[in-house]
Amino acid sequence: KIGDNLRLPPIAQTCVVEADGRVTLNAEQMANAATIAAIGVRRKMPERAVVIALATAFQESRLRNLAGGDRDSVGLFQQRPSQGWGTPEQIRDPRYAATKFYAALRKVRGWEQMEITDAAQAVQRSAFPRAYQKWADESTVLARALLGDATAAVACSVGRDPALRGSAATEALSTGLRLDWGRLETASPAELVGLAVPTTDVRAGWRYAHWLVSHAADHGVRRVRYADRQWTAEHGRWQPVRTAESSSDQVIAEVYTD
């Protein structure tokens, strides 16, 4: 484990999360946090499990997908191949790593009633057993936003040179959504280059909307619209939209064109 030896990286492309508190991350950290939360939902884990997972990843890697660490530790949770977590290649996959963490947490008897740091330690067996608790507040804010319990709570300022554009961005975005959320039907609206994600309720809508903004930098997302709000890469924040454009039935994501 590398835990306390890490410092937060300089924040270039900034994401601000506000949900009964405020957390500032860079684009990589935000994308990883969104994936950890999505996998928690997919595995039908309660919100407290997501908080514990986020606090653990904060402590172990500062939400970065590290290539190494202490001894053979790898990835977001600094899981070790020698301790049966998987191959280095598997552990470097954030979705695999998060899935393994939740599976291990589920096996801890009484984890639901434990303090965050005790539940995390029961999984991690760290040399710093109390270190996870200091990330409880930040992780609670992130979980509340990423699980859809807050409106327009994730706002990212991304660069003007997107990693992907056009059909490549749309395809990558659709693939990322399926990998994180499982079976998720998306459509491609004729009036824009991007996709639409159908929603079953407002909470689910904000989950997807916040996920899309969280992954904007690495998927070339230009605009996300849901209900009566929209986020744009140009402004880096959520703003009201006209009533005629509002919809709670789907989340719209527009990508940069070629």
Short mmCIF file of C-alpha atoms in Angstrom, two decimals:
data_model
loop_
_atom_site.label_atom_id
_atom_site.label_comp_id
_atom_site.label_asym_id
_atom_site.label_seq_id
_atom_site.Cartn_x
_atom_site.Cartn_y
_atom_site.Cartn_z
CA LYS A 1 0.00 0.00 0.00
CA ILE A 2 1.23 3.53 -0.67
CA GLY A 3 -1.54 5.43 1.16
CA ASP A 4 -0.07 8.35 3.08
CA ASN A 5 2.95 8.65 0.77
CA LEU A 6 0.72 10.07 -1.99
CA ARG A 7 -0.24 13.65 -2.63
CA LEU A 8 -3.14 14.81 -4.73
CA PRO A 9 -2.00 15.43 -8.33
CA PRO A 10 -2.18 18.92 -9.76
CA ILE A 11 -5.65 19.63 -11.07
CA ALA A 12 -5.64 20.64 -14.74
CA GLN A 13 -9.08 19.62 -15.96
CA THR A 14 -11.17 20.29 -12.87
CA CYS A 15 -14.36 18.66 -11.68
CA VAL A 16 -16.31 20.13 -8.78
CA VAL A 17 -18.87 18.01 -6.94
CA GLU A 18 -21.37 19.76 -4.69
CA ALA A 19 -23.84 17.66 -2.71
CA ASP A 20 -24.14 18.75 0.93
CA GLY A 21 -20.40 19.43 0.72
CA ARG A 22 -17.80 20.15 -1.94
CA VAL A 23 -15.08 17.99 -3.49
CA THR A 24 -12.65 18.99 -6.26
CA LEU A 25 -11.00 16.34 -8.43
CA ASN A 26 -9.17 16.16 -11.72
CA ALA A 27 -10.68 14.43 -14.77
CA GLU A 28 -8.99 11.07 -14.14
CA GLN A 29 -10.08 10.96 -10.50
CA MET A 30 -13.64 11.95 -11.39
CA ALA A 31 -13.98 9.29 -14.08
CA ASN A 32 -12.68 6.60 -11.73
CA ALA A 33 -15.02 7.70 -8.94
CA ALA A 34 -17.98 7.56 -11.34
CA THR A 35 -17.06 4.05 -12.43
CA ILE A 36 -16.68 2.84 -8.82
CA ALA A 37 -20.14 4.20 -8.00
CA ALA A 38 -21.72 2.72 -11.14
CA ILE A 39 -20.31 -0.73 -10.42
CA GLY A 40 -21.72 -0.47 -6.90
CA VAL A 41 -25.19 0.19 -8.30
CA ARG A 42 -24.81 -2.60 -10.85
CA ARG A 43 -23.87 -5.02 -8.06
CA LYS A 44 -26.89 -3.86 -6.04
CA MET A 45 -24.72 -2.57 -3.21
CA PRO A 46 -26.21 0.06 -0.87
CA GLU A 47 -24.95 3.63 -0.76
CA ARG A 48 -22.78 2.96 2.28
CA ALA A 49 -20.83 0.34 0.31
CA VAL A 50 -20.12 2.93 -2.38
CA VAL A 51 -18.90 5.37 0.29
CA ILE A 52 -16.58 2.70 1.69
CA ALA A 53 -15.25 1.83 -1.77
CA LEU A 54 -14.59 5.48 -2.61
CA ALA A 55 -12.87 6.11 0.73
CA THR A 56 -10.67 3.07 0.14
CA ALA A 57 -9.68 4.18 -3.36
CA PHE A 58 -9.02 7.71 -2.06
CA GLN A 59 -6.59 6.37 0.53
CA GLU A 60 -4.91 3.72 -1.59
CA SER A 61 -4.42 5.59 -4.86
CA ARG A 62 -6.07 9.02 -4.61
CA LEU A 63 -8.54 7.63 -7.16
CA ARG A 64 -5.79 7.03 -9.72
CA ASN A 65 -5.34 3.78 -11.61
CA LEU A 66 -1.72 3.23 -10.61
CA ALA A 67 0.59 0.86 -12.47
CA GLY A 68 2.36 -0.09 -9.23
CA GLY A 69 2.82 0.58 -5.56
CA ASP A 70 4.17 -1.16 -2.49
CA ARG A 71 5.48 -4.60 -3.50
CA ASP A 72 3.06 -5.91 -6.15
CA SER A 73 0.13 -3.59 -5.39
CA VAL A 74 -1.72 -2.35 -8.49
CA GLY A 75 -4.59 -0.11 -9.47
CA LEU A 76 -7.26 1.95 -7.76
CA PHE A 77 -7.45 -0.18 -4.64
CA GLN A 78 -3.79 -1.25 -4.66
CA GLN A 79 -4.84 -4.88 -4.82
CA ARG A 80 -2.07 -7.48 -4.93
CA PRO A 81 -1.90 -10.37 -7.41
CA SER A 82 0.08 -12.37 -4.84
CA GLN A 83 -2.92 -12.19 -2.50
CA GLY A 84 -5.34 -13.59 -5.06
CA TRP A 85 -6.97 -10.39 -6.34
CA GLY A 86 -6.24 -11.26 -9.98
CA THR A 87 -3.57 -10.65 -12.58
CA PRO A 88 -1.97 -7.19 -12.83
CA GLU A 89 -3.82 -6.66 -16.10
CA GLN A 90 -7.15 -7.53 -14.51
CA ILE A 91 -6.58 -5.32 -11.48
CA ARG A 92 -5.68 -2.36 -13.71
CA ASP A 93 -9.23 -2.54 -15.09
CA PRO A 94 -11.21 -0.19 -12.80
CA ARG A 95 -14.40 -2.18 -13.31
CA TYR A 96 -12.77 -5.46 -12.39
CA ALA A 97 -11.04 -3.91 -9.38
CA ALA A 98 -14.26 -2.33 -8.09
CA THR A 99 -16.20 -5.55 -8.60
CA LYS A 100 -13.61 -7.51 -6.60
CA PHE A 101 -13.67 -4.93 -3.82
CA TYR A 102 -17.46 -5.06 -3.48
CA ALA A 103 -17.41 -8.87 -3.54
CA ALA A 104 -14.86 -8.92 -0.72
CA LEU A 105 -16.78 -6.31 1.28
CA ARG A 106 -19.99 -8.32 0.99
CA LYS A 107 -18.23 -11.24 2.68
CA VAL A 108 -17.32 -9.17 5.77
CA ARG A 109 -19.81 -10.05 8.47
CA GLY A 110 -21.60 -6.99 9.80
CA TRP A 111 -19.87 -4.51 7.50
CA GLU A 112 -23.07 -2.46 7.24
CA GLN A 113 -22.81 -1.47 10.91
CA MET A 114 -19.05 -0.86 10.93
CA GLU A 115 -17.31 2.49 10.76
CA ILE A 116 -16.12 3.22 7.26
CA THR A 117 -12.48 2.75 8.19
CA ASP A 118 -13.13 -0.62 9.90
CA ALA A 119 -15.09 -1.98 6.95
CA ALA A 120 -12.37 -0.86 4.52
CA GLN A 121 -9.66 -2.33 6.71
CA ALA A 122 -11.48 -5.66 6.90
CA VAL A 123 -11.06 -5.90 3.13
CA GLN A 124 -7.67 -4.24 2.65
CA ARG A 125 -5.63 -5.37 5.69
CA SER A 126 -3.60 -2.17 5.51
CA ALA A 127 -0.63 -1.19 7.67
CA PHE A 128 -2.57 2.05 8.30
CA PRO A 129 -5.94 0.72 9.54
CA ARG A 130 -7.40 4.09 10.56
CA ALA A 131 -6.34 5.97 7.43
CA TYR A 132 -9.56 5.40 5.49
CA GLN A 133 -11.73 7.42 7.86
CA LYS A 134 -10.23 10.75 6.83
CA TRP A 135 -11.84 10.36 3.41
CA ALA A 136 -15.34 9.71 4.75
CA ASP A 137 -16.67 13.22 4.13
CA GLU A 138 -15.35 13.47 0.56
CA SER A 139 -16.61 9.99 -0.26
CA THR A 140 -20.06 10.73 1.13
CA VAL A 141 -20.33 13.83 -1.08
CA LEU A 142 -19.23 11.88 -4.14
CA ALA A 143 -21.58 8.98 -3.46
CA ARG A 144 -24.56 11.27 -2.96
CA ALA A 145 -23.92 12.95 -6.32
CA LEU A 146 -22.96 9.89 -8.33
CA LEU A 147 -25.88 7.82 -7.05
CA GLY A 148 -28.32 10.47 -8.23
CA ASP A 149 -29.35 11.91 -4.87
CA ALA A 150 -28.36 15.45 -5.90
CA THR A 151 -29.31 17.56 -8.91
CA ALA A 152 -26.69 19.03 -11.30
CA ALA A 153 -24.03 18.16 -8.72
CA VAL A 154 -21.06 17.15 -10.93
CA ALA A 155 -19.57 19.92 -13.09
CA CYS A 156 -16.32 19.47 -15.00
CA SER A 157 -14.21 21.97 -16.91
CA VAL A 158 -12.53 20.08 -19.74
CA GLY A 159 -9.95 21.04 -22.32
CA ARG A 160 -10.71 22.28 -25.82
CA ASP A 161 -8.93 19.36 -27.49
CA PRO A 162 -11.12 16.30 -26.79
CA ALA A 163 -9.61 12.82 -26.73
CA LEU A 164 -12.27 11.55 -29.15
CA ARG A 165 -14.66 13.06 -31.68
CA GLY A 166 -17.62 12.06 -33.81
CA SER A 167 -18.63 8.43 -34.25
CA ALA A 168 -15.54 7.22 -32.35
CA ALA A 169 -16.59 9.27 -29.32
CA THR A 170 -20.19 8.07 -29.51
CA GLU A 171 -19.12 4.44 -29.78
CA ALA A 172 -16.68 4.74 -26.87
CA LEU A 173 -19.32 6.45 -24.76
CA SER A 174 -21.88 3.75 -25.48
CA THR A 175 -19.35 1.04 -24.68
CA GLY A 176 -18.32 2.73 -21.44
CA LEU A 177 -21.93 3.04 -20.32
CA ARG A 178 -22.57 -0.65 -20.92
CA LEU A 179 -19.38 -1.73 -19.18
CA ASP A 180 -20.16 0.34 -16.09
CA TRP A 181 -23.95 -0.02 -15.90
CA GLY A 182 -24.57 -3.37 -17.57
CA ARG A 183 -27.47 -3.84 -19.98
CA LEU A 184 -28.31 -0.28 -20.89
CA GLU A 185 -30.12 0.60 -24.10
CA THR A 186 -29.00 3.77 -25.82
CA ALA A 187 -30.23 5.53 -28.95
CA SER A 188 -28.61 7.91 -31.41
CA PRO A 189 -30.82 10.99 -31.93
CA ALA A 190 -30.95 12.11 -35.55
CA GLU A 191 -30.52 15.78 -34.67
CA LEU A 192 -27.09 15.45 -33.02
CA VAL A 193 -23.90 13.41 -32.85
CA GLY A 194 -24.14 11.57 -29.57
CA LEU A 195 -26.58 9.37 -27.73
CA ALA A 196 -29.67 9.30 -25.54
CA VAL A 197 -29.97 7.20 -22.40
CA PRO A 198 -33.54 6.36 -21.33
CA THR A 199 -34.34 6.81 -17.64
CA THR A 200 -36.80 5.10 -15.35
CA ASP A 201 -36.89 7.84 -12.74
CA VAL A 202 -35.22 11.14 -11.86
CA ARG A 203 -32.62 9.53 -9.58
CA ALA A 204 -31.48 7.20 -12.37
CA GLY A 205 -31.41 10.14 -14.75
CA TRP A 206 -29.01 12.09 -12.58
CA ARG A 207 -26.85 9.00 -12.12
CA TYR A 208 -26.36 8.77 -15.88
CA ALA A 209 -26.04 12.53 -16.33
CA HIS A 210 -23.34 12.78 -13.69
CA TRP A 211 -21.55 9.73 -15.12
CA LEU A 212 -21.52 11.33 -18.56
CA VAL A 213 -20.06 14.58 -17.25
CA SER A 214 -17.53 12.64 -15.16
CA HIS A 215 -16.31 10.90 -18.33
CA ALA A 216 -16.52 13.95 -20.58
CA ALA A 217 -12.77 14.49 -20.84
CA ASP A 218 -11.93 10.93 -21.91
CA HIS A 219 -14.96 10.47 -24.20
CA GLY A 220 -15.21 13.81 -26.01
CA VAL A 221 -18.53 14.87 -24.48
CA ARG A 222 -19.54 18.40 -25.45
CA ARG A 223 -22.95 18.69 -23.81
CA VAL A 224 -25.17 16.75 -21.41
CA ARG A 225 -28.85 17.62 -21.01
CA TYR A 226 -31.33 16.23 -18.52
CA ALA A 227 -34.64 17.52 -17.17
CA ASP A 228 -34.39 21.32 -17.05
CA ARG A 229 -30.60 21.53 -16.88
CA GLN A 230 -27.68 21.19 -19.25
CA TRP A 231 -23.92 21.04 -18.81
CA THR A 232 -21.57 22.18 -21.57
CA ALA A 233 -17.84 21.74 -21.94
CA GLU A 234 -17.67 25.38 -23.03
CA HIS A 235 -18.97 26.72 -19.71
CA GLY A 236 -18.08 23.79 -17.45
CA ARG A 237 -21.24 24.12 -15.37
CA TRP A 238 -24.94 23.27 -15.34
CA GLN A 239 -27.40 25.89 -16.55
CA PRO A 240 -31.19 26.02 -17.01
CA VAL A 241 -32.63 25.18 -20.43
CA ARG A 242 -35.91 26.19 -22.04
CA THR A 243 -38.97 24.19 -21.09
CA ALA A 244 -39.43 22.96 -24.65
CA GLU A 245 -36.06 21.20 -24.46
CA SER A 246 -36.66 19.64 -21.07
CA SER A 247 -37.19 15.92 -20.64
CA SER A 248 -37.06 13.59 -17.66
CA ASP A 249 -37.43 10.51 -19.88
CA GLN A 250 -33.89 10.48 -21.21
CA VAL A 251 -30.42 11.94 -20.76
CA ILE A 252 -28.90 13.45 -23.91
CA ALA A 253 -25.14 13.45 -24.48
CA GLU A 254 -23.66 15.34 -27.45
CA VAL A 255 -20.05 14.70 -28.46
CA TYR A 256 -17.59 16.85 -30.39
CA THR A 257 -17.83 16.36 -34.14
CA ASP A 258 -15.00 15.59 -36.54
#
